Amino acid sequence: MTGTARFVRPSTHTRALTAEPRLQAIEAMIDALCELVRPADTMCAGCIWDTIVKPLATPLVGWGRGYEPKQARDPRRADEPRFRILTVSEIRAESKDRPAPISETEAWMRTTEAWDAVTGPWLARLEAADPANGHGICRHRRNR
């Protein structure tokens, strides 16, 4: 099936995209991928989900929402130990609590219901656009 299939987006999907505009950019990317895939291309819906969509969506909706981004650590030097032993106080100092939601919509955006409302239509579109040519994401390669 080609990427031209249209899916009705429920009001909860619209609510989430309105509450978190960065989700709209992910949706636009999914729309473009689904529209541009050709029958001979390899566009595995699962590969796109696992490597692109899920990592982008996780901090924006569902249980992963509301946490501060992790700080980047410096690369480990060759002379440093591979593992380090932490005390309980060091572990507590490194872990950050999520701030309380400031609104009913923010509280809802942190739920499984919101995750499903956003990602359900996305997964359906990706699966419908998948030309079933195997795993991966690439254009059709002609034999040379």
mmCIF file with all atom_site columns, C-alpha atoms in Angstrom:
data_model
loop_
_atom_site.group_PDB
_atom_site.id
_atom_site.type_symbol
_atom_site.label_atom_id
_atom_site.label_alt_id
_atom_site.label_comp_id
_atom_site.label_asym_id
_atom_site.label_entity_id
_atom_site.label_seq_id
_atom_site.pdbx_PDB_ins_code
_atom_site.Cartn_x
_atom_site.Cartn_y
_atom_site.Cartn_z
_atom_site.occupancy
_atom_site.B_iso_or_equiv
_atom_site.pdbx_formal_charge
_atom_site.auth_seq_id
_atom_site.auth_comp_id
_atom_site.auth_asym_id
_atom_site.auth_atom_id
_atom_site.pdbx_PDB_model_num
ATOM 1   C CA . MET A 1 1   ? 0.000  0.000  0.000   1.00 0.00 ? 1   MET A CA 1
ATOM 2   C CA . THR A 1 2   ? 1.288  3.466  -0.754  1.00 0.00 ? 2   THR A CA 1
ATOM 3   C CA . GLY A 1 3   ? 1.672  6.285  1.728   1.00 0.00 ? 3   GLY A CA 1
ATOM 4   C CA . THR A 1 4   ? -1.410 8.081  0.399   1.00 0.00 ? 4   THR A CA 1
ATOM 5   C CA . ALA A 1 5   ? -3.775 6.419  2.880   1.00 0.00 ? 5   ALA A CA 1
ATOM 6   C CA . ARG A 1 6   ? -5.435 8.942  5.171   1.00 0.00 ? 6   ARG A CA 1
ATOM 7   C CA . PHE A 1 7   ? -6.177 8.237  8.798   1.00 0.00 ? 7   PHE A CA 1
ATOM 8   C CA . VAL A 1 8   ? -8.702 10.054 10.941  1.00 0.00 ? 8   VAL A CA 1
ATOM 9   C CA . ARG A 1 9   ? -6.890 11.511 13.913  1.00 0.00 ? 9   ARG A CA 1
ATOM 10  C CA . PRO A 1 10  ? -8.890 11.390 17.137  1.00 0.00 ? 10  PRO A CA 1
ATOM 11  C CA . SER A 1 11  ? -9.327 14.492 19.269  1.00 0.00 ? 11  SER A CA 1
ATOM 12  C CA . THR A 1 12  ? -6.849 13.177 21.853  1.00 0.00 ? 12  THR A CA 1
ATOM 13  C CA . HIS A 1 13  ? -4.211 13.057 19.114  1.00 0.00 ? 13  HIS A CA 1
ATOM 14  C CA . THR A 1 14  ? -4.926 16.692 18.263  1.00 0.00 ? 14  THR A CA 1
ATOM 15  C CA . ARG A 1 15  ? -4.896 17.614 21.955  1.00 0.00 ? 15  ARG A CA 1
ATOM 16  C CA . ALA A 1 16  ? -1.409 16.148 22.366  1.00 0.00 ? 16  ALA A CA 1
ATOM 17  C CA . LEU A 1 17  ? -0.022 17.811 19.242  1.00 0.00 ? 17  LEU A CA 1
ATOM 18  C CA . THR A 1 18  ? -1.445 21.146 20.367  1.00 0.00 ? 18  THR A CA 1
ATOM 19  C CA . ALA A 1 19  ? 0.008  20.749 23.867  1.00 0.00 ? 19  ALA A CA 1
ATOM 20  C CA . GLU A 1 20  ? 3.475  19.802 22.564  1.00 0.00 ? 20  GLU A CA 1
ATOM 21  C CA . PRO A 1 21  ? 4.278  21.494 19.236  1.00 0.00 ? 21  PRO A CA 1
ATOM 22  C CA . ARG A 1 22  ? 7.507  19.476 18.815  1.00 0.00 ? 22  ARG A CA 1
ATOM 23  C CA . LEU A 1 23  ? 5.286  16.446 18.161  1.00 0.00 ? 23  LEU A CA 1
ATOM 24  C CA . GLN A 1 24  ? 3.995  18.269 15.070  1.00 0.00 ? 24  GLN A CA 1
ATOM 25  C CA . ALA A 1 25  ? 7.494  18.188 13.583  1.00 0.00 ? 25  ALA A CA 1
ATOM 26  C CA . ILE A 1 26  ? 7.681  14.426 14.109  1.00 0.00 ? 26  ILE A CA 1
ATOM 27  C CA . GLU A 1 27  ? 4.275  14.037 12.497  1.00 0.00 ? 27  GLU A CA 1
ATOM 28  C CA . ALA A 1 28  ? 5.380  16.135 9.508   1.00 0.00 ? 28  ALA A CA 1
ATOM 29  C CA . MET A 1 29  ? 8.424  13.879 9.108   1.00 0.00 ? 29  MET A CA 1
ATOM 30  C CA . ILE A 1 30  ? 6.214  10.771 9.206   1.00 0.00 ? 30  ILE A CA 1
ATOM 31  C CA . ASP A 1 31  ? 3.854  12.335 6.665   1.00 0.00 ? 31  ASP A CA 1
ATOM 32  C CA . ALA A 1 32  ? 6.790  13.064 4.347   1.00 0.00 ? 32  ALA A CA 1
ATOM 33  C CA . LEU A 1 33  ? 8.244  9.561  4.677   1.00 0.00 ? 33  LEU A CA 1
ATOM 34  C CA . CYS A 1 34  ? 4.870  7.965  3.976   1.00 0.00 ? 34  CYS A CA 1
ATOM 35  C CA . GLU A 1 35  ? 4.229  10.188 0.959   1.00 0.00 ? 35  GLU A CA 1
ATOM 36  C CA . LEU A 1 36  ? 7.675  9.785  -0.575  1.00 0.00 ? 36  LEU A CA 1
ATOM 37  C CA . VAL A 1 37  ? 8.170  6.025  -0.236  1.00 0.00 ? 37  VAL A CA 1
ATOM 38  C CA . ARG A 1 38  ? 7.987  4.166  -3.546  1.00 0.00 ? 38  ARG A CA 1
ATOM 39  C CA . PRO A 1 39  ? 6.848  0.555  -4.006  1.00 0.00 ? 39  PRO A CA 1
ATOM 40  C CA . ALA A 1 40  ? 10.423 -0.609 -4.705  1.00 0.00 ? 40  ALA A CA 1
ATOM 41  C CA . ASP A 1 41  ? 11.946 1.203  -1.689  1.00 0.00 ? 41  ASP A CA 1
ATOM 42  C CA . THR A 1 42  ? 12.819 -0.379 1.623   1.00 0.00 ? 42  THR A CA 1
ATOM 43  C CA . MET A 1 43  ? 10.989 1.441  4.389   1.00 0.00 ? 43  MET A CA 1
ATOM 44  C CA . CYS A 1 44  ? 10.446 -0.940 7.271   1.00 0.00 ? 44  CYS A CA 1
ATOM 45  C CA . ALA A 1 45  ? 7.865  0.580  9.619   1.00 0.00 ? 45  ALA A CA 1
ATOM 46  C CA . GLY A 1 46  ? 9.510  -1.110 12.602  1.00 0.00 ? 46  GLY A CA 1
ATOM 47  C CA . CYS A 1 47  ? 12.952 0.196  11.682  1.00 0.00 ? 47  CYS A CA 1
ATOM 48  C CA . ILE A 1 48  ? 11.664 3.760  11.352  1.00 0.00 ? 48  ILE A CA 1
ATOM 49  C CA . TRP A 1 49  ? 9.802  3.407  14.640  1.00 0.00 ? 49  TRP A CA 1
ATOM 50  C CA . ASP A 1 50  ? 12.764 1.990  16.584  1.00 0.00 ? 50  ASP A CA 1
ATOM 51  C CA . THR A 1 51  ? 15.530 4.188  15.193  1.00 0.00 ? 51  THR A CA 1
ATOM 52  C CA . ILE A 1 52  ? 13.812 7.513  14.494  1.00 0.00 ? 52  ILE A CA 1
ATOM 53  C CA . VAL A 1 53  ? 10.289 8.067  15.822  1.00 0.00 ? 53  VAL A CA 1
ATOM 54  C CA . LYS A 1 54  ? 10.378 6.428  19.257  1.00 0.00 ? 54  LYS A CA 1
ATOM 55  C CA . PRO A 1 55  ? 13.613 8.126  20.409  1.00 0.00 ? 55  PRO A CA 1
ATOM 56  C CA . LEU A 1 56  ? 12.254 11.518 19.300  1.00 0.00 ? 56  LEU A CA 1
ATOM 57  C CA . ALA A 1 57  ? 8.799  11.044 20.868  1.00 0.00 ? 57  ALA A CA 1
ATOM 58  C CA . THR A 1 58  ? 9.783  9.457  24.198  1.00 0.00 ? 58  THR A CA 1
ATOM 59  C CA . PRO A 1 59  ? 10.852 12.667 25.989  1.00 0.00 ? 59  PRO A CA 1
ATOM 60  C CA . LEU A 1 60  ? 7.814  14.550 24.649  1.00 0.00 ? 60  LEU A CA 1
ATOM 61  C CA . VAL A 1 61  ? 4.856  12.324 25.531  1.00 0.00 ? 61  VAL A CA 1
ATOM 62  C CA . GLY A 1 62  ? 4.120  9.448  27.893  1.00 0.00 ? 62  GLY A CA 1
ATOM 63  C CA . TRP A 1 63  ? 6.141  8.272  30.870  1.00 0.00 ? 63  TRP A CA 1
ATOM 64  C CA . GLY A 1 64  ? 9.378  9.833  29.614  1.00 0.00 ? 64  GLY A CA 1
ATOM 65  C CA . ARG A 1 65  ? 7.932  13.356 29.564  1.00 0.00 ? 65  ARG A CA 1
ATOM 66  C CA . GLY A 1 66  ? 8.847  15.964 32.159  1.00 0.00 ? 66  GLY A CA 1
ATOM 67  C CA . TYR A 1 67  ? 12.407 14.937 32.984  1.00 0.00 ? 67  TYR A CA 1
ATOM 68  C CA . GLU A 1 68  ? 15.346 17.240 32.369  1.00 0.00 ? 68  GLU A CA 1
ATOM 69  C CA . PRO A 1 69  ? 17.671 16.169 29.564  1.00 0.00 ? 69  PRO A CA 1
ATOM 70  C CA . LYS A 1 70  ? 20.725 14.261 30.764  1.00 0.00 ? 70  LYS A CA 1
ATOM 71  C CA . GLN A 1 71  ? 23.947 16.212 30.967  1.00 0.00 ? 71  GLN A CA 1
ATOM 72  C CA . ALA A 1 72  ? 26.665 15.160 28.536  1.00 0.00 ? 72  ALA A CA 1
ATOM 73  C CA . ARG A 1 73  ? 29.658 13.538 30.177  1.00 0.00 ? 73  ARG A CA 1
ATOM 74  C CA . ASP A 1 74  ? 33.210 13.850 28.946  1.00 0.00 ? 74  ASP A CA 1
ATOM 75  C CA . PRO A 1 75  ? 34.522 10.765 27.155  1.00 0.00 ? 75  PRO A CA 1
ATOM 76  C CA . ARG A 1 76  ? 36.299 8.298  29.423  1.00 0.00 ? 76  ARG A CA 1
ATOM 77  C CA . ARG A 1 77  ? 40.058 8.562  29.304  1.00 0.00 ? 77  ARG A CA 1
ATOM 78  C CA . ALA A 1 78  ? 42.046 5.391  28.670  1.00 0.00 ? 78  ALA A CA 1
ATOM 79  C CA . ASP A 1 79  ? 43.584 5.495  32.159  1.00 0.00 ? 79  ASP A CA 1
ATOM 80  C CA . GLU A 1 80  ? 40.217 5.804  33.932  1.00 0.00 ? 80  GLU A CA 1
ATOM 81  C CA . PRO A 1 81  ? 38.514 2.699  35.284  1.00 0.00 ? 81  PRO A CA 1
ATOM 82  C CA . ARG A 1 82  ? 35.747 1.344  33.105  1.00 0.00 ? 82  ARG A CA 1
ATOM 83  C CA . PHE A 1 83  ? 33.310 1.137  36.000  1.00 0.00 ? 83  PHE A CA 1
ATOM 84  C CA . ARG A 1 84  ? 32.991 3.337  39.008  1.00 0.00 ? 84  ARG A CA 1
ATOM 85  C CA . ILE A 1 85  ? 31.521 2.505  42.369  1.00 0.00 ? 85  ILE A CA 1
ATOM 86  C CA . LEU A 1 86  ? 28.918 4.954  43.625  1.00 0.00 ? 86  LEU A CA 1
ATOM 87  C CA . THR A 1 87  ? 27.630 5.563  47.101  1.00 0.00 ? 87  THR A CA 1
ATOM 88  C CA . VAL A 1 88  ? 23.908 5.863  47.757  1.00 0.00 ? 88  VAL A CA 1
ATOM 89  C CA . SER A 1 89  ? 24.269 9.621  48.227  1.00 0.00 ? 89  SER A CA 1
ATOM 90  C CA . GLU A 1 90  ? 26.018 9.941  44.834  1.00 0.00 ? 90  GLU A CA 1
ATOM 91  C CA . ILE A 1 91  ? 23.228 7.980  43.149  1.00 0.00 ? 91  ILE A CA 1
ATOM 92  C CA . ARG A 1 92  ? 20.594 10.185 44.779  1.00 0.00 ? 92  ARG A CA 1
ATOM 93  C CA . ALA A 1 93  ? 22.478 13.323 43.732  1.00 0.00 ? 93  ALA A CA 1
ATOM 94  C CA . GLU A 1 94  ? 22.580 12.142 40.099  1.00 0.00 ? 94  GLU A CA 1
ATOM 95  C CA . SER A 1 95  ? 18.919 11.149 39.894  1.00 0.00 ? 95  SER A CA 1
ATOM 96  C CA . LYS A 1 96  ? 16.508 13.950 39.226  1.00 0.00 ? 96  LYS A CA 1
ATOM 97  C CA . ASP A 1 97  ? 12.879 13.963 40.211  1.00 0.00 ? 97  ASP A CA 1
ATOM 98  C CA . ARG A 1 98  ? 10.349 15.062 37.678  1.00 0.00 ? 98  ARG A CA 1
ATOM 99  C CA . PRO A 1 99  ? 8.719  18.362 38.581  1.00 0.00 ? 99  PRO A CA 1
ATOM 100 C CA . ALA A 1 100 ? 5.006  18.136 39.262  1.00 0.00 ? 100 ALA A CA 1
ATOM 101 C CA . PRO A 1 101 ? 2.770  18.857 36.260  1.00 0.00 ? 101 PRO A CA 1
ATOM 102 C CA . ILE A 1 102 ? 1.490  22.433 36.135  1.00 0.00 ? 102 ILE A CA 1
ATOM 103 C CA . SER A 1 103 ? -1.825 21.634 34.432  1.00 0.00 ? 103 SER A CA 1
ATOM 104 C CA . GLU A 1 104 ? -4.292 18.858 33.759  1.00 0.00 ? 104 GLU A CA 1
ATOM 105 C CA . THR A 1 105 ? -3.061 18.685 30.167  1.00 0.00 ? 105 THR A CA 1
ATOM 106 C CA . GLU A 1 106 ? 0.565  18.311 31.305  1.00 0.00 ? 106 GLU A CA 1
ATOM 107 C CA . ALA A 1 107 ? -0.457 15.529 33.694  1.00 0.00 ? 107 ALA A CA 1
ATOM 108 C CA . TRP A 1 108 ? -2.312 13.811 30.845  1.00 0.00 ? 108 TRP A CA 1
ATOM 109 C CA . MET A 1 109 ? 0.674  14.206 28.485  1.00 0.00 ? 109 MET A CA 1
ATOM 110 C CA . ARG A 1 110 ? 2.677  12.017 30.907  1.00 0.00 ? 110 ARG A CA 1
ATOM 111 C CA . THR A 1 111 ? 0.255  9.084  30.662  1.00 0.00 ? 111 THR A CA 1
ATOM 112 C CA . THR A 1 112 ? 0.108  5.931  28.591  1.00 0.00 ? 112 THR A CA 1
ATOM 113 C CA . GLU A 1 113 ? -3.193 7.202  27.177  1.00 0.00 ? 113 GLU A CA 1
ATOM 114 C CA . ALA A 1 114 ? -1.434 10.233 25.673  1.00 0.00 ? 114 ALA A CA 1
ATOM 115 C CA . TRP A 1 115 ? 1.398  8.032  24.326  1.00 0.00 ? 115 TRP A CA 1
ATOM 116 C CA . ASP A 1 116 ? -1.133 5.761  22.630  1.00 0.00 ? 116 ASP A CA 1
ATOM 117 C CA . ALA A 1 117 ? -3.154 8.708  21.277  1.00 0.00 ? 117 ALA A CA 1
ATOM 118 C CA . VAL A 1 118 ? -0.056 10.132 19.599  1.00 0.00 ? 118 VAL A CA 1
ATOM 119 C CA . THR A 1 119 ? 1.797  7.037  18.489  1.00 0.00 ? 119 THR A CA 1
ATOM 120 C CA . GLY A 1 120 ? -1.166 4.867  17.468  1.00 0.00 ? 120 GLY A CA 1
ATOM 121 C CA . PRO A 1 121 ? -1.985 6.873  14.319  1.00 0.00 ? 121 PRO A CA 1
ATOM 122 C CA . TRP A 1 122 ? 1.716  7.227  13.537  1.00 0.00 ? 122 TRP A CA 1
ATOM 123 C CA . LEU A 1 123 ? 2.310  3.484  13.692  1.00 0.00 ? 123 LEU A CA 1
ATOM 124 C CA . ALA A 1 124 ? -0.765 2.823  11.549  1.00 0.00 ? 124 ALA A CA 1
ATOM 125 C CA . ARG A 1 125 ? 0.488  5.255  8.887   1.00 0.00 ? 125 ARG A CA 1
ATOM 126 C CA . LEU A 1 126 ? 4.005  3.799  8.897   1.00 0.00 ? 126 LEU A CA 1
ATOM 127 C CA . GLU A 1 127 ? 2.688  0.236  8.634   1.00 0.00 ? 127 GLU A CA 1
ATOM 128 C CA . ALA A 1 128 ? 0.314  1.171  5.801   1.00 0.00 ? 128 ALA A CA 1
ATOM 129 C CA . ALA A 1 129 ? 3.139  2.868  3.878   1.00 0.00 ? 129 ALA A CA 1
ATOM 130 C CA . ASP A 1 130 ? 5.625  0.008  4.394   1.00 0.00 ? 130 ASP A CA 1
ATOM 131 C CA . PRO A 1 131 ? 6.165  -1.576 0.939   1.00 0.00 ? 131 PRO A CA 1
ATOM 132 C CA . ALA A 1 132 ? 7.146  -4.881 2.633   1.00 0.00 ? 132 ALA A CA 1
ATOM 133 C CA . ASN A 1 133 ? 10.570 -5.101 1.014   1.00 0.00 ? 133 ASN A CA 1
ATOM 134 C CA . GLY A 1 134 ? 12.452 -6.106 4.158   1.00 0.00 ? 134 GLY A CA 1
ATOM 135 C CA . HIS A 1 135 ? 14.193 -4.376 7.025   1.00 0.00 ? 135 HIS A CA 1
ATOM 136 C CA . GLY A 1 136 ? 15.946 -1.058 6.706   1.00 0.00 ? 136 GLY A CA 1
ATOM 137 C CA . ILE A 1 137 ? 15.341 2.406  5.357   1.00 0.00 ? 137 ILE A CA 1
ATOM 138 C CA . CYS A 1 138 ? 16.720 3.073  1.883   1.00 0.00 ? 138 CYS A CA 1
ATOM 139 C CA . ARG A 1 139 ? 15.844 3.856  -1.703  1.00 0.00 ? 139 ARG A CA 1
ATOM 140 C CA . HIS A 1 140 ? 15.498 1.117  -4.258  1.00 0.00 ? 140 HIS A CA 1
ATOM 141 C CA . ARG A 1 141 ? 18.915 0.090  -5.512  1.00 0.00 ? 141 ARG A CA 1
ATOM 142 C CA . ARG A 1 142 ? 19.147 -0.793 -9.160  1.00 0.00 ? 142 ARG A CA 1
ATOM 143 C CA . ASN A 1 143 ? 21.355 -3.650 -10.233 1.00 0.00 ? 143 ASN A CA 1
ATOM 144 C CA . ARG A 1 144 ? 24.497 -2.239 -11.795 1.00 0.00 ? 144 ARG A CA 1
#
